[in-house]
mmCIF file of C-alpha atoms in Angstrom:
data_model
loop_
_atom_site.group_PDB
_atom_site.id
_atom_site.type_symbol
_atom_site.label_atom_id
_atom_site.label_comp_id
_atom_site.label_asym_id
_atom_site.label_seq_id
_atom_site.Cartn_x
_atom_site.Cartn_y
_atom_site.Cartn_z
ATOM 1 C CA UNK A 1 105.664 108.416 83.607
ATOM 2 C CA UNK A 2 105.284 111.695 85.456
ATOM 3 C CA UNK A 3 102.048 110.481 87.117
ATOM 4 C CA UNK A 4 99.933 113.401 88.323
ATOM 5 C CA UNK A 5 101.387 116.899 88.024
ATOM 6 C CA UNK A 6 99.993 120.207 89.245
ATOM 7 C CA UNK A 7 100.695 123.783 88.172
ATOM 8 C CA UNK A 8 101.548 126.061 89.932
ATOM 9 C CA UNK A 9 103.128 124.743 93.144
ATOM 10 C CA UNK A 10 102.619 127.982 95.067
ATOM 11 C CA UNK A 11 100.470 131.052 94.523
ATOM 12 C CA UNK A 12 99.508 134.171 96.458
ATOM 13 C CA UNK A 13 96.331 135.984 95.431
ATOM 14 C CA UNK A 14 94.538 139.079 96.605
ATOM 15 C CA UNK A 15 90.868 138.876 97.516
ATOM 16 C CA UNK A 16 88.738 139.083 94.387
ATOM 17 C CA UNK A 17 91.409 137.888 91.971
ATOM 18 C CA UNK A 18 90.857 134.846 89.791
ATOM 19 C CA UNK A 19 93.112 131.973 88.894
ATOM 20 C CA UNK A 20 93.151 128.516 87.370
ATOM 21 C CA UNK A 21 94.940 125.483 88.751
ATOM 22 C CA UNK A 22 95.995 122.872 86.218
ATOM 23 C CA UNK A 23 96.168 119.144 86.848
ATOM 24 C CA UNK A 24 97.589 116.729 84.305
ATOM 25 C CA UNK A 25 97.916 112.935 84.391
ATOM 26 C CA UNK A 26 99.663 110.625 81.950
ATOM 27 C CA UNK A 27 98.213 107.320 83.192
ATOM 28 C CA UNK A 28 95.120 107.361 80.943
ATOM 29 C CA UNK A 29 92.869 107.448 84.018
ATOM 30 C CA UNK A 30 89.156 108.052 83.577
ATOM 31 C CA UNK A 31 88.450 109.652 86.955
ATOM 32 C CA UNK A 32 89.981 112.863 88.240
ATOM 33 C CA UNK A 33 89.410 114.771 91.485
ATOM 34 C CA UNK A 34 90.132 118.078 93.152
ATOM 35 C CA UNK A 35 90.515 118.167 96.966
ATOM 36 C CA UNK A 36 91.408 120.833 99.454
ATOM 37 C CA UNK A 37 93.258 120.097 102.678
ATOM 38 C CA UNK A 38 93.035 122.378 105.678
ATOM 39 C CA UNK A 39 94.552 121.894 109.148
ATOM 40 C CA UNK A 40 92.230 119.807 111.320
ATOM 41 C CA UNK A 41 89.792 119.229 108.447
ATOM 42 C CA UNK A 42 91.303 116.457 106.412
ATOM 43 C CA UNK A 43 90.918 116.110 102.658
ATOM 44 C CA UNK A 44 87.604 117.364 101.299
ATOM 45 C CA UNK A 45 86.387 116.772 97.751
ATOM 46 C CA UNK A 46 85.606 119.912 95.743
ATOM 47 C CA UNK A 47 84.676 118.536 92.310
ATOM 48 C CA UNK A 48 85.393 115.403 90.359
ATOM 49 C CA UNK A 49 85.078 113.998 86.847
ATOM 50 C CA UNK A 50 84.213 110.485 85.706
ATOM 51 C CA UNK A 51 85.441 111.046 82.158
ATOM 52 C CA UNK A 52 86.300 113.595 79.474
ATOM 53 C CA UNK A 53 83.627 116.270 79.218
ATOM 54 C CA UNK A 54 81.973 115.410 82.567
ATOM 55 C CA UNK A 55 82.128 117.073 85.967
ATOM 56 C CA UNK A 56 80.296 116.598 89.258
ATOM 57 C CA UNK A 57 80.102 118.444 92.559
ATOM 58 C CA UNK A 58 81.756 117.072 95.634
ATOM 59 C CA UNK A 59 81.434 117.980 99.288
ATOM 60 C CA UNK A 60 82.596 121.639 99.101
ATOM 61 C CA UNK A 61 82.004 122.960 95.549
ATOM 62 C CA UNK A 62 80.961 126.559 96.283
ATOM 63 C CA UNK A 63 83.300 129.203 94.885
ATOM 64 C CA UNK A 64 84.990 126.815 92.459
ATOM 65 C CA UNK A 65 84.418 125.718 88.872
ATOM 66 C CA UNK A 66 86.044 122.921 86.911
ATOM 67 C CA UNK A 67 86.470 121.742 83.348
ATOM 68 C CA UNK A 68 87.638 118.468 81.759
ATOM 69 C CA UNK A 69 88.002 119.244 78.071
ATOM 70 C CA UNK A 70 90.753 116.655 77.601
ATOM 71 C CA UNK A 71 90.985 113.301 79.341
ATOM 72 C CA UNK A 72 94.428 114.030 80.733
ATOM 73 C CA UNK A 73 93.665 117.500 82.142
ATOM 74 C CA UNK A 74 91.393 118.717 84.939
ATOM 75 C CA UNK A 75 91.241 122.453 85.626
ATOM 76 C CA UNK A 76 90.082 124.091 88.840
ATOM 77 C CA UNK A 77 89.034 127.739 88.668
ATOM 78 C CA UNK A 78 88.534 130.328 91.357
ATOM 79 C CA UNK A 79 86.505 133.195 89.901
ATOM 80 C CA UNK A 80 86.779 135.587 92.845
ATOM 81 C CA UNK A 81 89.202 134.368 95.483
ATOM 82 C CA UNK A 82 88.363 134.724 99.177
ATOM 83 C CA UNK A 83 90.622 134.296 102.242
ATOM 84 C CA UNK A 84 88.561 131.191 103.141
ATOM 85 C CA UNK A 85 90.011 129.553 100.028
ATOM 86 C CA UNK A 86 93.515 129.653 101.453
ATOM 87 C CA UNK A 87 94.420 125.982 101.468
ATOM 88 C CA UNK A 88 96.505 123.240 99.927
ATOM 89 C CA UNK A 89 94.842 121.868 96.807
ATOM 90 C CA UNK A 90 95.469 118.300 95.678
ATOM 91 C CA UNK A 91 94.496 116.780 92.391
ATOM 92 C CA UNK A 92 94.103 113.010 92.098
ATOM 93 C CA UNK A 93 93.213 110.464 89.452
ATOM 94 C CA UNK A 94 92.056 106.849 89.416
ATOM 95 C CA UNK A 95 91.692 104.292 86.611
ATOM 96 C CA UNK A 96 87.942 103.836 86.857
ATOM 97 C CA UNK A 97 85.182 102.699 89.204
ATOM 98 C CA UNK A 98 85.186 105.783 91.362
ATOM 99 C CA UNK A 99 85.789 104.899 94.965
ATOM 100 C CA UNK A 100 86.968 101.317 94.534
ATOM 101 C CA UNK A 101 90.156 102.240 92.711
ATOM 102 C CA UNK A 102 93.294 103.637 94.283
ATOM 103 C CA UNK A 103 93.615 107.365 93.806
ATOM 104 C CA UNK A 104 96.993 108.780 92.814
ATOM 105 C CA UNK A 105 97.711 112.262 94.072
ATOM 106 C CA UNK A 106 99.647 115.171 92.629
ATOM 107 C CA UNK A 107 102.187 117.127 94.722
ATOM 108 C CA UNK A 108 99.732 119.866 95.671
ATOM 109 C CA UNK A 109 99.322 123.611 95.158
ATOM 110 C CA UNK A 110 99.705 125.881 98.152
ATOM 111 C CA UNK A 111 97.379 128.853 97.725
ATOM 112 C CA UNK A 112 97.253 131.903 99.971
ATOM 113 C CA UNK A 113 94.509 134.492 99.533
ATOM 114 C CA UNK A 114 95.225 137.816 101.240
ATOM 115 C CA UNK B 1 76.084 112.290 106.940
ATOM 116 C CA UNK B 2 79.406 110.517 106.765
ATOM 117 C CA UNK B 3 81.526 110.213 109.887
ATOM 118 C CA UNK B 4 85.068 108.856 110.100
ATOM 119 C CA UNK B 5 86.969 109.035 113.373
ATOM 120 C CA UNK B 6 90.661 108.463 114.036
ATOM 121 C CA UNK B 7 92.969 109.769 116.753
ATOM 122 C CA UNK B 8 94.549 113.136 116.036
ATOM 123 C CA UNK B 9 98.061 112.333 117.188
ATOM 124 C CA UNK B 10 100.111 109.357 118.358
ATOM 125 C CA UNK B 11 103.702 108.904 119.456
ATOM 126 C CA UNK B 12 105.658 105.661 119.363
ATOM 127 C CA UNK B 13 109.245 104.513 119.802
ATOM 128 C CA UNK B 14 111.545 103.386 117.023
ATOM 129 C CA UNK B 15 111.431 99.605 116.647
ATOM 130 C CA UNK B 16 108.064 99.292 118.379
ATOM 131 C CA UNK B 17 104.603 98.399 117.060
ATOM 132 C CA UNK B 18 101.778 100.934 116.769
ATOM 133 C CA UNK B 19 98.101 100.477 115.942
ATOM 134 C CA UNK B 20 96.096 103.347 114.439
ATOM 135 C CA UNK B 21 92.348 102.881 114.742
ATOM 136 C CA UNK B 22 89.599 104.152 112.468
ATOM 137 C CA UNK B 23 85.858 103.921 113.060
ATOM 138 C CA UNK B 24 83.304 104.908 110.477
ATOM 139 C CA UNK B 25 79.589 105.488 110.066
ATOM 140 C CA UNK B 26 78.733 106.003 106.424
ATOM 141 C CA UNK B 27 75.808 105.542 104.050
ATOM 142 C CA UNK B 28 77.081 102.888 101.693
ATOM 143 C CA UNK B 29 80.402 101.089 101.825
ATOM 144 C CA UNK B 30 82.639 99.857 99.024
ATOM 145 C CA UNK B 31 85.838 99.434 100.960
ATOM 146 C CA UNK B 32 88.385 101.216 103.143
ATOM 147 C CA UNK B 33 91.709 102.765 102.206
ATOM 148 C CA UNK B 34 94.728 103.803 104.226
ATOM 149 C CA UNK B 35 97.025 106.487 102.852
ATOM 150 C CA UNK B 36 100.319 107.815 104.195
ATOM 151 C CA UNK B 37 101.150 111.503 103.951
ATOM 152 C CA UNK B 38 104.519 112.962 104.914
ATOM 153 C CA UNK B 39 104.537 116.627 105.880
ATOM 154 C CA UNK B 40 104.359 118.861 102.827
ATOM 155 C CA UNK B 41 103.831 115.958 100.448
ATOM 156 C CA UNK B 42 100.989 114.193 98.665
ATOM 157 C CA UNK B 43 99.108 111.232 100.147
ATOM 158 C CA UNK B 44 100.315 107.850 98.897
ATOM 159 C CA UNK B 45 98.390 104.567 98.911
ATOM 160 C CA UNK B 46 99.137 102.033 101.650
ATOM 161 C CA UNK B 47 96.297 99.498 101.691
ATOM 162 C CA UNK B 48 92.738 98.666 100.675
ATOM 163 C CA UNK B 49 90.324 96.375 102.523
ATOM 164 C CA UNK B 50 86.927 95.344 101.231
ATOM 165 C CA UNK B 51 86.440 92.028 103.070
ATOM 166 C CA UNK B 52 86.657 91.404 106.810
ATOM 167 C CA UNK B 53 90.057 90.365 108.043
ATOM 168 C CA UNK B 54 93.709 91.229 107.999
ATOM 169 C CA UNK B 55 95.737 92.243 104.954
ATOM 170 C CA UNK B 56 99.486 92.082 105.474
ATOM 171 C CA UNK B 57 101.999 93.952 103.345
ATOM 172 C CA UNK B 58 105.526 93.877 104.735
ATOM 173 C CA UNK B 59 105.778 95.927 107.936
ATOM 174 C CA UNK B 60 102.252 97.299 107.435
ATOM 175 C CA UNK B 61 98.979 95.439 108.012
ATOM 176 C CA UNK B 62 95.397 96.629 107.813
ATOM 177 C CA UNK B 63 92.330 95.085 109.416
ATOM 178 C CA UNK B 64 88.647 95.563 108.655
ATOM 179 C CA UNK B 65 85.427 94.625 110.453
ATOM 180 C CA UNK B 66 82.463 95.741 108.375
ATOM 181 C CA UNK B 67 79.899 94.747 111.003
ATOM 182 C CA UNK B 68 81.615 96.947 113.595
ATOM 183 C CA UNK B 69 82.495 99.814 111.248
ATOM 184 C CA UNK B 70 86.098 99.496 112.371
ATOM 185 C CA UNK B 71 89.545 99.313 110.839
ATOM 186 C CA UNK B 72 93.086 99.577 112.071
ATOM 187 C CA UNK B 73 96.498 100.061 110.535
ATOM 188 C CA UNK B 74 99.325 98.185 112.225
ATOM 189 C CA UNK B 75 102.896 99.338 111.748
ATOM 190 C CA UNK B 76 105.663 97.006 112.942
ATOM 191 C CA UNK B 77 109.368 97.643 113.502
ATOM 192 C CA UNK B 78 108.814 101.363 113.432
ATOM 193 C CA UNK B 79 111.396 103.508 111.672
ATOM 194 C CA UNK B 80 111.943 107.245 111.899
ATOM 195 C CA UNK B 81 110.761 107.577 108.299
ATOM 196 C CA UNK B 82 107.324 106.299 109.382
ATOM 197 C CA UNK B 83 106.696 109.679 111.033
ATOM 198 C CA UNK B 84 103.797 110.942 108.919
ATOM 199 C CA UNK B 85 100.047 111.392 108.878
ATOM 200 C CA UNK B 86 97.935 108.308 108.222
ATOM 201 C CA UNK B 87 94.610 108.888 106.519
ATOM 202 C CA UNK B 88 91.672 106.508 106.755
ATOM 203 C CA UNK B 89 89.241 106.824 103.819
ATOM 204 C CA UNK B 90 85.955 105.066 103.107
ATOM 205 C CA UNK B 91 84.830 104.338 99.577
ATOM 206 C CA UNK B 92 81.105 104.951 99.134
ATOM 207 C CA UNK B 93 78.638 103.533 96.635
ATOM 208 C CA UNK B 94 76.197 106.434 96.937
ATOM 209 C CA UNK B 95 76.111 110.192 97.331
ATOM 210 C CA UNK B 96 78.274 112.865 95.749
ATOM 211 C CA UNK B 97 81.620 111.871 97.232
ATOM 212 C CA UNK B 98 83.217 108.642 95.983
ATOM 213 C CA UNK B 99 85.821 108.643 98.773
ATOM 214 C CA UNK B 100 85.474 110.247 102.216
ATOM 215 C CA UNK B 101 88.591 110.894 104.270
ATOM 216 C CA UNK B 102 89.058 111.014 108.001
ATOM 217 C CA UNK B 103 91.046 113.915 109.439
ATOM 218 C CA UNK B 104 94.189 111.831 109.707
ATOM 219 C CA UNK B 105 96.417 110.645 112.534
ATOM 220 C CA UNK B 106 99.798 112.319 112.913
ATOM 221 C CA UNK B 107 102.322 109.712 114.035
ATOM 222 C CA UNK B 108 105.619 110.770 115.557
ATOM 223 C CA UNK B 109 108.327 108.121 115.873
ATOM 224 C CA UNK B 110 110.906 108.935 118.531
ATOM 225 C CA UNK B 111 114.270 107.387 119.268
#
């Protein structure tokens, strides 16, 4: 099992450009999450999904959109990138039950917005 | 709001014991997680406490007191590879964030 994978691993964008980050998991997990991690801020939840076809806003959703068309994939979109979105983005998944299940994290995507 | 506090940095000597504290004030509580994160890598699960008391897992132990809003992670027989950030996270049963993370404690193990 590959677990949770993320594409791409690194990306540099110019302000105003758009991009999509892909997260894939092969553990048949129901729940999937997108976090961002900034120095001194810890992990903050952007959006999450409790099952195929569902999405919900987390703590810091502004400027991002998500889609969960297939159970194994969770996409994070930036429509018009801003320097404030420079961060490391982690995707995670958990079997079910939201916060009572262990979350398994992908390796991260390091995004720089110039 | 949700508030989780842990020390920013700690330093300890190889072979020693270190305790990393975490205090929390949250609306709703389903349990508390500890994750380990090496620099440049993803967080990985260490422990989960939902009942008061100590959970021991090899060199690592985690303690929870729900009445005091307090947890600690105890690392024994420290090794250089234990140098990492340790993240305390509270599982919530309400609101729009299933799991809220503290800012993490960066532990440096020195010879």
